[in-house]
Amino acid sequence: MHSYDMMPYEVVKEYGAEELDDKELLAVFIRTGTRKQNAVEVADRVLNSFPERNLLGLCHIPWKELMKIPGIGEVKAIKLKCLAELARRISRMEARKGLKFDQPGTIWQYYKESLRHEEREKVILIMLDQKLQMLSDAVLSIGTVRESIVSPRELFLLALKEKAVQIMLVHNHPSGDPTPSRADLAITRRVQMLGAMMEIPLTDHIIIGDKTYCSLREKGYFTE
């Protein structure tokens, strides 16, 4: 256990980054404090401003809200949001190792935290190999509170580039209700038809709500 008289940089050099607690780790990226508080104290203030009171709060707070905290200007706020996004991507890459995307519940568990709090509709294309393991995913569109616009052309260009054998669509409903809209059903039918023609089948379209999801295949909206 390191002494709390040591600065975070010194702790990392002497003991390794894993010895830092959350506020010390955050302080490394904040770097400088204010006249009244050092970087560790500013970091502690950042963490305590979140409802979660931990690093998870960085994932949900807008960067402009971070700027309301003394000691956090525009550059630091953007750096912290980039740090949160980097951590999120690493975590998701680890989580999907060996994961088979063969059940709607699996897709729900994988995407629910990143999508259910979104204030606008976000459509994600999942590109899969023959074993239903993810090759990659990509955001196709970010729409309004009520709808998003998906380009089938862009969708299949991405799928071909990644050499996907099959694809899935996932998107959120900011209202929290995953009931499919007419637009959801229309784009699903269109992508399914084009996928059959291109031999890159659409295997499901999952809508993420606040506390549950809707699989359009399970609900019988797919034509066989």
PDB file of N, CA and C in Angstrom, residues 112-190:
ATOM      1  N   LYS A 112     -27.187  -2.745 -23.779  1.00  0.00           N
ATOM      2  CA  LYS A 112     -28.180  -1.985 -23.014  1.00  0.00           C
ATOM      3  C   LYS A 112     -27.598  -0.771 -22.299  1.00  0.00           C
ATOM      4  N   GLU A 113     -26.428  -0.910 -21.686  1.00  0.00           N
ATOM      5  CA  GLU A 113     -25.886   0.222 -20.928  1.00  0.00           C
ATOM      6  C   GLU A 113     -25.470   1.376 -21.828  1.00  0.00           C
ATOM      7  N   SER A 114     -24.980   1.050 -23.009  1.00  0.00           N
ATOM      8  CA  SER A 114     -24.517   2.116 -23.907  1.00  0.00           C
ATOM      9  C   SER A 114     -25.657   2.766 -24.684  1.00  0.00           C
ATOM     10  N   LEU A 115     -26.805   2.093 -24.796  1.00  0.00           N
ATOM     11  CA  LEU A 115     -27.887   2.622 -25.628  1.00  0.00           C
ATOM     12  C   LEU A 115     -29.107   3.124 -24.866  1.00  0.00           C
ATOM     13  N   ARG A 116     -29.435   2.510 -23.743  1.00  0.00           N
ATOM     14  CA  ARG A 116     -30.725   2.852 -23.136  1.00  0.00           C
ATOM     15  C   ARG A 116     -30.783   4.256 -22.546  1.00  0.00           C
ATOM     16  N   HIS A 117     -29.615   4.876 -22.312  1.00  0.00           N
ATOM     17  CA  HIS A 117     -29.605   6.233 -21.770  1.00  0.00           C
ATOM     18  C   HIS A 117     -29.452   7.301 -22.858  1.00  0.00           C
ATOM     19  N   GLU A 118     -29.337   6.855 -24.118  1.00  0.00           N
ATOM     20  CA  GLU A 118     -29.182   7.809 -25.221  1.00  0.00           C
ATOM     21  C   GLU A 118     -30.450   8.654 -25.375  1.00  0.00           C
ATOM     22  N   GLU A 119     -30.260   9.947 -25.626  1.00  0.00           N
ATOM     23  CA  GLU A 119     -31.399  10.850 -25.775  1.00  0.00           C
ATOM     24  C   GLU A 119     -31.931  10.892 -27.202  1.00  0.00           C
ATOM     25  N   ARG A 120     -31.160  10.353 -28.142  1.00  0.00           N
ATOM     26  CA  ARG A 120     -31.606  10.270 -29.533  1.00  0.00           C
ATOM     27  C   ARG A 120     -31.475   8.828 -30.015  1.00  0.00           C
ATOM     28  N   GLU A 121     -32.230   8.501 -31.054  1.00  0.00           N
ATOM     29  CA  GLU A 121     -32.138   7.152 -31.598  1.00  0.00           C
ATOM     30  C   GLU A 121     -30.769   6.940 -32.245  1.00  0.00           C
ATOM     31  N   LYS A 122     -30.161   5.827 -31.924  1.00  0.00           N
ATOM     32  CA  LYS A 122     -28.870   5.460 -32.501  1.00  0.00           C
ATOM     33  C   LYS A 122     -28.997   4.051 -33.073  1.00  0.00           C
ATOM     34  N   VAL A 123     -28.663   3.912 -34.343  1.00  0.00           N
ATOM     35  CA  VAL A 123     -28.763   2.615 -35.017  1.00  0.00           C
ATOM     36  C   VAL A 123     -27.367   2.027 -35.194  1.00  0.00           C
ATOM     37  N   ILE A 124     -27.212   0.780 -34.771  1.00  0.00           N
ATOM     38  CA  ILE A 124     -25.921   0.098 -34.848  1.00  0.00           C
ATOM     39  C   ILE A 124     -26.037  -1.140 -35.728  1.00  0.00           C
ATOM     40  N   LEU A 125     -25.068  -1.305 -36.599  1.00  0.00           N
ATOM     41  CA  LEU A 125     -24.966  -2.498 -37.433  1.00  0.00           C
ATOM     42  C   LEU A 125     -23.962  -3.450 -36.793  1.00  0.00           C
ATOM     43  N   ILE A 126     -24.392  -4.683 -36.541  1.00  0.00           N
ATOM     44  CA  ILE A 126     -23.493  -5.719 -36.027  1.00  0.00           C
ATOM     45  C   ILE A 126     -23.129  -6.631 -37.183  1.00  0.00           C
ATOM     46  N   MET A 127     -21.837  -6.798 -37.429  1.00  0.00           N
ATOM     47  CA  MET A 127     -21.369  -7.654 -38.516  1.00  0.00           C
ATOM     48  C   MET A 127     -20.777  -8.925 -37.929  1.00  0.00           C
ATOM     49  N   LEU A 128     -21.284 -10.063 -38.381  1.00  0.00           N
ATOM     50  CA  LEU A 128     -20.967 -11.353 -37.772  1.00  0.00           C
ATOM     51  C   LEU A 128     -20.284 -12.303 -38.748  1.00  0.00           C
ATOM     52  N   ASP A 129     -19.509 -13.232 -38.174  1.00  0.00           N
ATOM     53  CA  ASP A 129     -18.909 -14.281 -38.998  1.00  0.00           C
ATOM     54  C   ASP A 129     -19.839 -15.496 -39.039  1.00  0.00           C
ATOM     55  N   GLN A 130     -19.354 -16.593 -39.592  1.00  0.00           N
ATOM     56  CA  GLN A 130     -20.190 -17.778 -39.751  1.00  0.00           C
ATOM     57  C   GLN A 130     -20.588 -18.390 -38.410  1.00  0.00           C
ATOM     58  N   LYS A 131     -19.767 -18.160 -37.370  1.00  0.00           N
ATOM     59  CA  LYS A 131     -20.043 -18.723 -36.046  1.00  0.00           C
ATOM     60  C   LYS A 131     -20.860 -17.776 -35.169  1.00  0.00           C
ATOM     61  N   LEU A 132     -21.387 -16.714 -35.774  1.00  0.00           N
ATOM     62  CA  LEU A 132     -22.172 -15.702 -35.060  1.00  0.00           C
ATOM     63  C   LEU A 132     -21.351 -14.960 -34.009  1.00  0.00           C
ATOM     64  N   GLN A 133     -20.061 -14.834 -34.270  1.00  0.00           N
ATOM     65  CA  GLN A 133     -19.205 -14.001 -33.433  1.00  0.00           C
ATOM     66  C   GLN A 133     -18.979 -12.673 -34.148  1.00  0.00           C
ATOM     67  N   MET A 134     -18.877 -11.604 -33.362  1.00  0.00           N
ATOM     68  CA  MET A 134     -18.794 -10.272 -33.951  1.00  0.00           C
ATOM     69  C   MET A 134     -17.454 -10.011 -34.629  1.00  0.00           C
ATOM     70  N   LEU A 135     -17.536  -9.563 -35.871  1.00  0.00           N
ATOM     71  CA  LEU A 135     -16.350  -9.065 -36.565  1.00  0.00           C
ATOM     72  C   LEU A 135     -16.109  -7.619 -36.160  1.00  0.00           C
ATOM     73  N   SER A 136     -17.179  -6.837 -36.175  1.00  0.00           N
ATOM     74  CA  SER A 136     -17.132  -5.443 -35.735  1.00  0.00           C
ATOM     75  C   SER A 136     -18.559  -4.909 -35.687  1.00  0.00           C
ATOM     76  N   ASP A 137     -18.704  -3.714 -35.131  1.00  0.00           N
ATOM     77  CA  ASP A 137     -19.992  -3.028 -35.199  1.00  0.00           C
ATOM     78  C   ASP A 137     -19.750  -1.580 -35.587  1.00  0.00           C
ATOM     79  N   ALA A 138     -20.789  -0.918 -36.037  1.00  0.00           N
ATOM     80  CA  ALA A 138     -20.648   0.463 -36.508  1.00  0.00           C
ATOM     81  C   ALA A 138     -21.958   1.207 -36.319  1.00  0.00           C
ATOM     82  N   VAL A 139     -21.851   2.475 -35.938  1.00  0.00           N
ATOM     83  CA  VAL A 139     -23.033   3.333 -35.825  1.00  0.00           C
ATOM     84  C   VAL A 139     -23.443   3.764 -37.228  1.00  0.00           C
ATOM     85  N   LEU A 140     -24.658   3.406 -37.609  1.00  0.00           N
ATOM     86  CA  LEU A 140     -25.161   3.767 -38.939  1.00  0.00           C
ATOM     87  C   LEU A 140     -25.755   5.160 -38.965  1.00  0.00           C
ATOM     88  N   SER A 141     -26.449   5.521 -37.897  1.00  0.00           N
ATOM     89  CA  SER A 141     -27.055   6.846 -37.852  1.00  0.00           C
ATOM     90  C   SER A 141     -27.406   7.226 -36.430  1.00  0.00           C
ATOM     91  N   ILE A 142     -27.432   8.534 -36.193  1.00  0.00           N
ATOM     92  CA  ILE A 142     -27.926   9.092 -34.938  1.00  0.00           C
ATOM     93  C   ILE A 142     -29.042  10.046 -35.325  1.00  0.00           C
ATOM     94  N   GLY A 143     -30.246   9.745 -34.884  1.00  0.00           N
ATOM     95  CA  GLY A 143     -31.395  10.513 -35.331  1.00  0.00           C
ATOM     96  C   GLY A 143     -31.932  11.468 -34.294  1.00  0.00           C
ATOM     97  N   THR A 144     -33.231  11.633 -34.310  1.00  0.00           N
ATOM     98  CA  THR A 144     -33.911  12.534 -33.382  1.00  0.00           C
ATOM     99  C   THR A 144     -34.410  11.724 -32.189  1.00  0.00           C
ATOM    100  N   VAL A 145     -35.191  12.373 -31.361  1.00  0.00           N
ATOM    101  CA  VAL A 145     -35.780  11.684 -30.211  1.00  0.00           C
ATOM    102  C   VAL A 145     -36.701  10.557 -30.676  1.00  0.00           C
ATOM    103  N   ARG A 146     -37.343  10.733 -31.842  1.00  0.00           N
ATOM    104  CA  ARG A 146     -38.370   9.782 -32.277  1.00  0.00           C
ATOM    105  C   ARG A 146     -37.951   8.861 -33.411  1.00  0.00           C
ATOM    106  N   GLU A 147     -36.949   9.245 -34.205  1.00  0.00           N
ATOM    107  CA  GLU A 147     -36.626   8.401 -35.348  1.00  0.00           C
ATOM    108  C   GLU A 147     -35.196   8.600 -35.811  1.00  0.00           C
ATOM    109  N   SER A 148     -34.734   7.664 -36.614  1.00  0.00           N
ATOM    110  CA  SER A 148     -33.414   7.752 -37.223  1.00  0.00           C
ATOM    111  C   SER A 148     -33.541   7.323 -38.678  1.00  0.00           C
ATOM    112  N   ILE A 149     -32.558   7.673 -39.473  1.00  0.00           N
ATOM    113  CA  ILE A 149     -32.584   7.347 -40.897  1.00  0.00           C
ATOM    114  C   ILE A 149     -31.411   6.422 -41.202  1.00  0.00           C
ATOM    115  N   VAL A 150     -31.715   5.277 -41.792  1.00  0.00           N
ATOM    116  CA  VAL A 150     -30.689   4.292 -42.117  1.00  0.00           C
ATOM    117  C   VAL A 150     -30.551   4.190 -43.628  1.00  0.00           C
ATOM    118  N   SER A 151     -29.304   4.218 -44.106  1.00  0.00           N
ATOM    119  CA  SER A 151     -29.033   4.051 -45.527  1.00  0.00           C
ATOM    120  C   SER A 151     -28.648   2.592 -45.792  1.00  0.00           C
ATOM    121  N   PRO A 152     -29.505   1.810 -46.470  1.00  0.00           N
ATOM    122  CA  PRO A 152     -29.148   0.426 -46.786  1.00  0.00           C
ATOM    123  C   PRO A 152     -27.852   0.327 -47.589  1.00  0.00           C
ATOM    124  N   ARG A 153     -27.612   1.313 -48.454  1.00  0.00           N
ATOM    125  CA  ARG A 153     -26.384   1.297 -49.259  1.00  0.00           C
ATOM    126  C   ARG A 153     -25.160   1.341 -48.357  1.00  0.00           C
ATOM    127  N   GLU A 154     -25.153   2.285 -47.408  1.00  0.00           N
ATOM    128  CA  GLU A 154     -24.029   2.403 -46.480  1.00  0.00           C
ATOM    129  C   GLU A 154     -23.900   1.141 -45.637  1.00  0.00           C
ATOM    130  N   LEU A 155     -25.033   0.605 -45.232  1.00  0.00           N
ATOM    131  CA  LEU A 155     -25.057  -0.599 -44.400  1.00  0.00           C
ATOM    132  C   LEU A 155     -24.337  -1.755 -45.089  1.00  0.00           C
ATOM    133  N   PHE A 156     -24.693  -2.018 -46.333  1.00  0.00           N
ATOM    134  CA  PHE A 156     -24.107  -3.168 -47.023  1.00  0.00           C
ATOM    135  C   PHE A 156     -22.677  -2.910 -47.489  1.00  0.00           C
ATOM    136  N   LEU A 157     -22.321  -1.668 -47.723  1.00  0.00           N
ATOM    137  CA  LEU A 157     -20.919  -1.357 -48.011  1.00  0.00           C
ATOM    138  C   LEU A 157     -20.041  -1.704 -46.812  1.00  0.00           C
ATOM    139  N   LEU A 158     -20.519  -1.362 -45.615  1.00  0.00           N
ATOM    140  CA  LEU A 158     -19.788  -1.706 -44.392  1.00  0.00           C
ATOM    141  C   LEU A 158     -19.701  -3.217 -44.215  1.00  0.00           C
ATOM    142  N   ALA A 159     -20.810  -3.906 -44.441  1.00  0.00           N
ATOM    143  CA  ALA A 159     -20.838  -5.361 -44.277  1.00  0.00           C
ATOM    144  C   ALA A 159     -19.882  -6.050 -45.246  1.00  0.00           C
ATOM    145  N   LEU A 160     -19.842  -5.575 -46.483  1.00  0.00           N
ATOM    146  CA  LEU A 160     -18.933  -6.146 -47.479  1.00  0.00           C
ATOM    147  C   LEU A 160     -17.477  -5.869 -47.125  1.00  0.00           C
ATOM    148  N   LYS A 161     -17.215  -4.666 -46.638  1.00  0.00           N
ATOM    149  CA  LYS A 161     -15.851  -4.297 -46.252  1.00  0.00           C
ATOM    150  C   LYS A 161     -15.327  -5.199 -45.140  1.00  0.00           C
ATOM    151  N   GLU A 162     -16.198  -5.541 -44.192  1.00  0.00           N
ATOM    152  CA  GLU A 162     -15.792  -6.382 -43.059  1.00  0.00           C
ATOM    153  C   GLU A 162     -15.909  -7.873 -43.365  1.00  0.00           C
ATOM    154  N   LYS A 163     -16.342  -8.198 -44.599  1.00  0.00           N
ATOM    155  CA  LYS A 163     -16.531  -9.597 -45.006  1.00  0.00           C
ATOM    156  C   LYS A 163     -17.513 -10.321 -44.084  1.00  0.00           C
ATOM    157  N   ALA A 164     -18.573  -9.611 -43.722  1.00  0.00           N
ATOM    158  CA  ALA A 164     -19.593 -10.189 -42.840  1.00  0.00           C
ATOM    159  C   ALA A 164     -20.369 -11.286 -43.563  1.00  0.00           C
ATOM    160  N   VAL A 165     -20.659 -12.354 -42.839  1.00  0.00           N
ATOM    161  CA  VAL A 165     -21.455 -13.454 -43.378  1.00  0.00           C
ATOM    162  C   VAL A 165     -22.934 -13.223 -43.086  1.00  0.00           C
ATOM    163  N   GLN A 166     -23.207 -12.538 -41.985  1.00  0.00           N
ATOM    164  CA  GLN A 166     -24.567 -12.177 -41.609  1.00  0.00           C
ATOM    165  C   GLN A 166     -24.529 -10.904 -40.772  1.00  0.00           C
ATOM    166  N   ILE A 167     -25.669 -10.260 -40.645  1.00  0.00           N
ATOM    167  CA  ILE A 167     -25.716  -8.975 -39.942  1.00  0.00           C
ATOM    168  C   ILE A 167     -26.920  -8.912 -39.002  1.00  0.00           C
ATOM    169  N   MET A 168     -26.842  -7.998 -38.054  1.00  0.00           N
ATOM    170  CA  MET A 168     -27.963  -7.672 -37.177  1.00  0.00           C
ATOM    171  C   MET A 168     -28.057  -6.162 -37.055  1.00  0.00           C
ATOM    172  N   LEU A 169     -29.245  -5.675 -36.771  1.00  0.00           N
ATOM    173  CA  LEU A 169     -29.449  -4.261 -36.466  1.00  0.00           C
ATOM    174  C   LEU A 169     -29.858  -4.126 -35.006  1.00  0.00           C
ATOM    175  N   VAL A 170     -29.356  -3.087 -34.366  1.00  0.00           N
ATOM    176  CA  VAL A 170     -29.740  -2.768 -32.991  1.00  0.00           C
ATOM    177  C   VAL A 170     -29.976  -1.272 -32.916  1.00  0.00           C
ATOM    178  N   HIS A 171     -31.074  -0.863 -32.301  1.00  0.00           N
ATOM    179  CA  HIS A 171     -31.226   0.572 -32.041  1.00  0.00           C
ATOM    180  C   HIS A 171     -32.060   0.773 -30.782  1.00  0.00           C
ATOM    181  N   ASN A 172     -31.972   1.966 -30.249  1.00  0.00           N
ATOM    182  CA  ASN A 172     -32.673   2.299 -29.006  1.00  0.00           C
ATOM    183  C   ASN A 172     -33.916   3.135 -29.282  1.00  0.00           C
ATOM    184  N   HIS A 173     -34.830   3.123 -28.339  1.00  0.00           N
ATOM    185  CA  HIS A 173     -35.963   4.046 -28.314  1.00  0.00           C
ATOM    186  C   HIS A 173     -35.804   4.922 -27.076  1.00  0.00           C
ATOM    187  N   PRO A 174     -35.488   6.200 -27.250  1.00  0.00           N
ATOM    188  CA  PRO A 174     -35.298   7.090 -26.097  1.00  0.00           C
ATOM    189  C   PRO A 174     -36.498   7.150 -25.156  1.00  0.00           C
ATOM    190  N   SER A 175     -37.681   6.832 -25.659  1.00  0.00           N
ATOM    191  CA  SER A 175     -38.878   6.832 -24.811  1.00  0.00           C
ATOM    192  C   SER A 175     -38.825   5.730 -23.764  1.00  0.00           C
ATOM    193  N   GLY A 176     -37.967   4.729 -24.004  1.00  0.00           N
ATOM    194  CA  GLY A 176     -37.881   3.593 -23.093  1.00  0.00           C
ATOM    195  C   GLY A 176     -38.778   2.440 -23.489  1.00  0.00           C
ATOM    196  N   ASP A 177     -39.694   2.680 -24.436  1.00  0.00           N
ATOM    197  CA  ASP A 177     -40.627   1.652 -24.907  1.00  0.00           C
ATOM    198  C   ASP A 177     -40.070   1.021 -26.189  1.00  0.00           C
ATOM    199  N   PRO A 178     -39.732  -0.277 -26.168  1.00  0.00           N
ATOM    200  CA  PRO A 178     -39.119  -0.899 -27.343  1.00  0.00           C
ATOM    201  C   PRO A 178     -40.101  -1.370 -28.415  1.00  0.00           C
ATOM    202  N   THR A 179     -41.368  -1.010 -28.290  1.00  0.00           N
ATOM    203  CA  THR A 179     -42.353  -1.407 -29.301  1.00  0.00           C
ATOM    204  C   THR A 179     -41.949  -0.853 -30.672  1.00  0.00           C
ATOM    205  N   PRO A 180     -41.861  -1.703 -31.712  1.00  0.00           N
ATOM    206  CA  PRO A 180     -41.407  -1.222 -33.023  1.00  0.00           C
ATOM    207  C   PRO A 180     -42.393  -0.260 -33.676  1.00  0.00           C
ATOM    208  N   SER A 181     -41.852   0.752 -34.333  1.00  0.00           N
ATOM    209  CA  SER A 181     -42.674   1.704 -35.081  1.00  0.00           C
ATOM    210  C   SER A 181     -42.856   1.195 -36.509  1.00  0.00           C
ATOM    211  N   ARG A 182     -43.700   1.871 -37.266  1.00  0.00           N
ATOM    212  CA  ARG A 182     -43.873   1.507 -38.676  1.00  0.00           C
ATOM    213  C   ARG A 182     -42.564   1.657 -39.437  1.00  0.00           C
ATOM    214  N   ALA A 183     -41.810   2.708 -39.101  1.00  0.00           N
ATOM    215  CA  ALA A 183     -40.518   2.937 -39.759  1.00  0.00           C
ATOM    216  C   ALA A 183     -39.540   1.811 -39.428  1.00  0.00           C
ATOM    217  N   ASP A 184     -39.569   1.330 -38.182  1.00  0.00           N
ATOM    218  CA  ASP A 184     -38.701   0.214 -37.784  1.00  0.00           C
ATOM    219  C   ASP A 184     -39.009  -1.031 -38.613  1.00  0.00           C
ATOM    220  N   LEU A 185     -40.286  -1.314 -38.777  1.00  0.00           N
ATOM    221  CA  LEU A 185     -40.703  -2.495 -39.536  1.00  0.00           C
ATOM    222  C   LEU A 185     -40.357  -2.348 -41.013  1.00  0.00           C
ATOM    223  N   ALA A 186     -40.510  -1.133 -41.537  1.00  0.00           N
ATOM    224  CA  ALA A 186     -40.235  -0.891 -42.959  1.00  0.00           C
ATOM    225  C   ALA A 186     -38.757  -1.083 -43.274  1.00  0.00           C
ATOM    226  N   ILE A 187     -37.873  -0.516 -42.451  1.00  0.00           N
ATOM    227  CA  ILE A 187     -36.435  -0.650 -42.721  1.00  0.00           C
ATOM    228  C   ILE A 187     -35.982  -2.089 -42.504  1.00  0.00           C
ATOM    229  N   THR A 188     -36.602  -2.780 -41.555  1.00  0.00           N
ATOM    230  CA  THR A 188     -36.267  -4.190 -41.323  1.00  0.00           C
ATOM    231  C   THR A 188     -36.603  -5.024 -42.551  1.00  0.00           C
ATOM    232  N   ARG A 189     -37.799  -4.837 -43.096  1.00  0.00           N
ATOM    233  CA  ARG A 189     -38.206  -5.594 -44.289  1.00  0.00           C
ATOM    234  C   ARG A 189     -37.291  -5.289 -45.472  1.00  0.00           C
ATOM    235  N   ARG A 190     -36.933  -4.012 -45.623  1.00  0.00           N
ATOM    236  CA  ARG A 190     -36.086  -3.622 -46.755  1.00  0.00           C
ATOM    237  C   ARG A 190     -34.688  -4.227 -46.641  1.00  0.00           C
TER     238      ARG A 190
END
